[in-house]
Each structure stands twice: as C-alpha cells, then as structure tokens.
Coordinates of N, CA, C and O in Angstrom, one line a residue:
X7 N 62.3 -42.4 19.2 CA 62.8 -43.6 18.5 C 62.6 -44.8 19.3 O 62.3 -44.8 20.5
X8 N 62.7 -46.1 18.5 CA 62.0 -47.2 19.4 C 63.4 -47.5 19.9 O 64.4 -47.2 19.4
X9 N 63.1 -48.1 21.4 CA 63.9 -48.6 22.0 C 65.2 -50.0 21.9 O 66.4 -50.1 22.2
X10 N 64.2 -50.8 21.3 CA 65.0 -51.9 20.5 C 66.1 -51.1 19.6 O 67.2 -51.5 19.9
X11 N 66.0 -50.2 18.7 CA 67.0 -49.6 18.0 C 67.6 -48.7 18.7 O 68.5 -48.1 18.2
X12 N 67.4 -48.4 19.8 CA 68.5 -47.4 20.4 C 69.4 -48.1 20.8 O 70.6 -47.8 20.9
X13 N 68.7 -49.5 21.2 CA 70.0 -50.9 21.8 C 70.5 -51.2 20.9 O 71.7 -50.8 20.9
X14 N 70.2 -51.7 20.0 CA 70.9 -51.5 18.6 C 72.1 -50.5 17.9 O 73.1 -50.9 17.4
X15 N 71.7 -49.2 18.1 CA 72.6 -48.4 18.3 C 74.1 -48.4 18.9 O 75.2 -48.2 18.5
X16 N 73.5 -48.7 20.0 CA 74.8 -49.0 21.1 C 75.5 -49.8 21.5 O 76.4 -49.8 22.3
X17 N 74.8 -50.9 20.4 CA 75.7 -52.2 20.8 C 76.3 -52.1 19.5 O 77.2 -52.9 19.2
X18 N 75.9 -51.5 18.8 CA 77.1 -51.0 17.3 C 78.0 -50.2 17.5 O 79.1 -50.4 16.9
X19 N 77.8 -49.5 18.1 CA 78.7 -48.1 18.5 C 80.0 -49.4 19.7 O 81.2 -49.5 19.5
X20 N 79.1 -49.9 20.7 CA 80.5 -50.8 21.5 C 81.4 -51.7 20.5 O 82.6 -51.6 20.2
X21 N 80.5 -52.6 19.9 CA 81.1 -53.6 18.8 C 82.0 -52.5 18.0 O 83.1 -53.2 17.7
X22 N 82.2 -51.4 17.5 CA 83.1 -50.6 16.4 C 84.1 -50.2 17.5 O 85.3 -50.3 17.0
X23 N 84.1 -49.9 18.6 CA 85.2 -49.3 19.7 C 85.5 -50.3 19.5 O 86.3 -50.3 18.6
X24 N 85.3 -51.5 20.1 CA 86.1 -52.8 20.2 C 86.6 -53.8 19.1 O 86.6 -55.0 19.2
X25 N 87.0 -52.7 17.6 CA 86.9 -53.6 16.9 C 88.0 -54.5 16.9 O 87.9 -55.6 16.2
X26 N 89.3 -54.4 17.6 CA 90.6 -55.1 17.4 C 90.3 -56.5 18.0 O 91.0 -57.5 17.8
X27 N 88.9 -56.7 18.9 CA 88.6 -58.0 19.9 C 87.4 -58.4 19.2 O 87.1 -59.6 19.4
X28 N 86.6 -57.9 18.4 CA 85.6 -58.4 17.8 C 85.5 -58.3 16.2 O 84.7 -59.0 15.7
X29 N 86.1 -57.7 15.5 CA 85.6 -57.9 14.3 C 87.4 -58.3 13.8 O 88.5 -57.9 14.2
X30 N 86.9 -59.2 12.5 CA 88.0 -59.5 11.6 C 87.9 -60.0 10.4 O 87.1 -60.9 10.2
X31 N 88.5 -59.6 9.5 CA 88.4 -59.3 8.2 C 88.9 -60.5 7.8 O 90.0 -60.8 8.2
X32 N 87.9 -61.5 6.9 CA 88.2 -62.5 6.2 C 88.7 -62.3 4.8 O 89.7 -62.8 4.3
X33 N 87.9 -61.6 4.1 CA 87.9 -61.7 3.0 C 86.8 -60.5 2.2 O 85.6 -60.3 2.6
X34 N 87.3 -59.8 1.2 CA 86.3 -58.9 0.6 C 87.0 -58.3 -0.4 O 88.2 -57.9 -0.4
X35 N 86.1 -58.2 -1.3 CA 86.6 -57.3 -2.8 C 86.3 -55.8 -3.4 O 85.1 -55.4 -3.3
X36 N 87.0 -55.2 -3.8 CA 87.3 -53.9 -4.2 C 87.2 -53.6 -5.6 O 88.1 -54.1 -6.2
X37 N 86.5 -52.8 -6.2 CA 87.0 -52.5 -7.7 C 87.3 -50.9 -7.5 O 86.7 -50.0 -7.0
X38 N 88.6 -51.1 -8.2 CA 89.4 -49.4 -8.2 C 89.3 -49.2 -9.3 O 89.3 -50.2 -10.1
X39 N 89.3 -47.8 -10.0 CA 89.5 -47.7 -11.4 C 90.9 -46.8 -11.7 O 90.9 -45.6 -11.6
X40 N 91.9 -47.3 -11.9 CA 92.7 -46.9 -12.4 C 93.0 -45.9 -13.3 O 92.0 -45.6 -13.8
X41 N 93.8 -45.3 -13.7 CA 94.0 -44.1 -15.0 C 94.2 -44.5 -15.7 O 94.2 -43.8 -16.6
X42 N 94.7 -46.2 -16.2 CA 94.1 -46.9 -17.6 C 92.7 -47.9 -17.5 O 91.9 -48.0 -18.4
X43 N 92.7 -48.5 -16.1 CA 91.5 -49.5 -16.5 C 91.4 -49.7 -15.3 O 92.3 -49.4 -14.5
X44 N 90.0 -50.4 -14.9 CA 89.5 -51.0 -13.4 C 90.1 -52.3 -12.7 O 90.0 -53.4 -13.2
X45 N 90.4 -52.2 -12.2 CA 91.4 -53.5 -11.3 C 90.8 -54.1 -10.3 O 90.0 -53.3 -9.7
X46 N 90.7 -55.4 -9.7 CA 89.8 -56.0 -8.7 C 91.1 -56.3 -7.6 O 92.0 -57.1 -7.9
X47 N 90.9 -55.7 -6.2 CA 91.3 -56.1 -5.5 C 90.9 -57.1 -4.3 O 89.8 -56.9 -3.9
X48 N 91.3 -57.5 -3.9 CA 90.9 -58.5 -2.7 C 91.8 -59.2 -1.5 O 93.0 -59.4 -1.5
X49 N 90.9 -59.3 -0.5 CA 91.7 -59.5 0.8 C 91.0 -61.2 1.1 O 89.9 -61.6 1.0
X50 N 92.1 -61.8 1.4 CA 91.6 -63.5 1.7 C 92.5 -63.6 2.8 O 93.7 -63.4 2.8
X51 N 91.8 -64.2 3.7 CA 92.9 -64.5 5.0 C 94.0 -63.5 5.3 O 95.2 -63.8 5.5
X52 N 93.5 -62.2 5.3 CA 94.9 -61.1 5.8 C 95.5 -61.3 4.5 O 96.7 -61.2 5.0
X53 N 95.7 -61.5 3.5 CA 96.7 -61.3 2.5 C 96.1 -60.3 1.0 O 95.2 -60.9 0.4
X54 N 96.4 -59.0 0.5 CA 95.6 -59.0 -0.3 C 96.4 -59.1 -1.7 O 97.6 -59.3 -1.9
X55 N 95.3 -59.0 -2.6 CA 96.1 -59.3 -4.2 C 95.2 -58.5 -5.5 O 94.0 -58.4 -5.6
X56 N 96.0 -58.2 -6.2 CA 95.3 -57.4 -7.1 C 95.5 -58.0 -8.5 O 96.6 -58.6 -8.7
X57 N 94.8 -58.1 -9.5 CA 94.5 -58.5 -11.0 C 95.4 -57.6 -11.9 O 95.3 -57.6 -13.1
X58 N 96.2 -57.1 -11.5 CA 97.1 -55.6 -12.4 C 98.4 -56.3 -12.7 O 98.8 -57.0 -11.8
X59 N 99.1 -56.1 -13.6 CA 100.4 -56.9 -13.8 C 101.7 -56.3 -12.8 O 102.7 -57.0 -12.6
X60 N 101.5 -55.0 -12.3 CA 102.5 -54.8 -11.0 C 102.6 -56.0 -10.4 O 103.5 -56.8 -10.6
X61 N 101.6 -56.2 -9.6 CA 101.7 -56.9 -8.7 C 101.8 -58.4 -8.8 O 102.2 -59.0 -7.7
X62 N 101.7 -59.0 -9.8 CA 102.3 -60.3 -10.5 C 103.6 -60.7 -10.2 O 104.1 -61.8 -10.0
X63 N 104.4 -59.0 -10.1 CA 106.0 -59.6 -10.0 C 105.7 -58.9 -8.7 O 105.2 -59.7 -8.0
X64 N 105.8 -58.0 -8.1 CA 105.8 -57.0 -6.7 C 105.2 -57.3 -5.6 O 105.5 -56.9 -4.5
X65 N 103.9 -58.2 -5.8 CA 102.8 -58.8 -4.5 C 102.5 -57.3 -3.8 O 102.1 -57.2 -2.7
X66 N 102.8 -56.4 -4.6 CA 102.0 -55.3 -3.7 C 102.2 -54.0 -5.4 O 102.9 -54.1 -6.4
X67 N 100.9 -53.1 -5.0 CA 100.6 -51.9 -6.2 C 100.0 -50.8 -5.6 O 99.8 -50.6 -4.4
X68 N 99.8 -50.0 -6.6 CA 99.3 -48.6 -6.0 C 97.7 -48.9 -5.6 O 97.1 -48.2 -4.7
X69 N 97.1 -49.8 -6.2 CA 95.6 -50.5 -5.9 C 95.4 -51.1 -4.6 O 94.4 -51.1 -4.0
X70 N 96.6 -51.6 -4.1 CA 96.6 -52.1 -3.2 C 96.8 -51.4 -1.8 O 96.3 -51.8 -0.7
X71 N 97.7 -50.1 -2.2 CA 98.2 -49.5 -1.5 C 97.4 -48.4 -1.0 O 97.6 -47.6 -0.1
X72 N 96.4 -48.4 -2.1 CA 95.5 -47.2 -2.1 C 93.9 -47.5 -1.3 O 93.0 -46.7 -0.9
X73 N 94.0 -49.0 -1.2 CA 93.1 -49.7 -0.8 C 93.3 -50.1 1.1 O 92.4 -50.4 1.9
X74 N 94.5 -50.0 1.3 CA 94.9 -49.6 2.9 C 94.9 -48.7 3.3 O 94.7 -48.6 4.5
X75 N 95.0 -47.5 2.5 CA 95.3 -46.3 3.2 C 93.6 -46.0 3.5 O 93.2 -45.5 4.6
X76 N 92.9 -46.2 2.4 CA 91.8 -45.9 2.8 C 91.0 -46.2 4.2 O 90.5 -45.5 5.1
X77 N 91.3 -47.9 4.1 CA 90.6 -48.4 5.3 C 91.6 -47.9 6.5 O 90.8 -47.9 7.5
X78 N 92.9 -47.5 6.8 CA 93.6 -47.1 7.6 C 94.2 -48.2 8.8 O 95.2 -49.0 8.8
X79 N 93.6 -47.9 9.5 CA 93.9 -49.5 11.3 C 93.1 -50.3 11.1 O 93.2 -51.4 11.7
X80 N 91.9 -49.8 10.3 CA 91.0 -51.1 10.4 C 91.4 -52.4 10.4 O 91.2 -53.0 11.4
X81 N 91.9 -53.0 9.5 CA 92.6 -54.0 9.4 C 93.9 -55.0 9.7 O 94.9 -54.3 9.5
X82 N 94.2 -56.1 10.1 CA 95.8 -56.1 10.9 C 97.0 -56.0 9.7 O 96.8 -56.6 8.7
X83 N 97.9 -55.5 9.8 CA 98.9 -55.8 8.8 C 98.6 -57.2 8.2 O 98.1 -58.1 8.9
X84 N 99.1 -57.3 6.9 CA 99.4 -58.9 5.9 C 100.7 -59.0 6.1 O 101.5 -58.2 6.2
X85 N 100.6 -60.5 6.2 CA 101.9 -61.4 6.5 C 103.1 -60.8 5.5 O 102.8 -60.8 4.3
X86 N 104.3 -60.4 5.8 CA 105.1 -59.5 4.2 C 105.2 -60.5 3.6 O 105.6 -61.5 4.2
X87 N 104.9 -60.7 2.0 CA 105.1 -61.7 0.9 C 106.4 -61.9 0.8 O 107.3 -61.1 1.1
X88 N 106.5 -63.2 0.4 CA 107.7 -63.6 -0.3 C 108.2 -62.9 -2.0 O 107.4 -63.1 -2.9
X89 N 109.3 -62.1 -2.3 CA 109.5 -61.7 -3.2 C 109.9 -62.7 -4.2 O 110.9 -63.5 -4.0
X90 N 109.0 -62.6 -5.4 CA 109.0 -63.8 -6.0 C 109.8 -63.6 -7.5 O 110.0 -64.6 -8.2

C-alpha cells in the first residue's frame, strides 16, 4: 500500500480517537422514514428539529430520538428546549 495513504490512515484513525477535541457537529440532515411518512431531521448549532407535528408542540420525537441513539456519544448533548 502507498505510504502517503497509510499516513492517511493514521491520522484518521488519531483524528476519530480524539474526536471530543477535534471534530464538531455543525449542522446536517437526516431523512427517516417513518410508519406513516418520511420526516427530515436536522442538527444546527447542537440543537436538533424535526418536520413531524410531535415535535411542533414537544421539541423532541421518536425521529429525533432515533436519530441520537443511532449516532450515540458522537455528538454533545442539545441545549434542553424551552417547553413551548
């Protein structure tokens, strides 16, 4: 294997150990498909929000919830919303 990509390798493999000091999640979108319909989720500045009428009144859904569990620690907790 060429050597350039083995460095490459390894400075991926450090960069993923170290992800709590180097990487951080701005922003990115999700489509889930639901057991009635597909829902778009998304994360903006640590906060996420979903297109589904739960979450209109609740700021949190099963889309949303399903959408953390997946990614797991990756991510830092969202600010807890204001119940509106």
């Amino acid at each position: 294997m060429n050597s350039s990509l083995i460095s490459k390798i390894e400075k991926a493999r450090k960069y993923a150990e170290e992800r709590d000091d180097r990487i951080r999640f701005e922003s990115f979108r999700v489509r889930i498909s639901g057991d009635n319909s597909e829902h778009v989720v998304e994360l903006t500045d640590g906060v996420f929000t979903c297109d589904c009428d739960f979450f209109e009144g609740w700021s949190s859904c099963s889309h949303v919830m399903a959408i953390e569990r997946v990614l797991g620690g990756t991510i830092p907790e969202p600010p807890v919303p204001e119940h509106r």
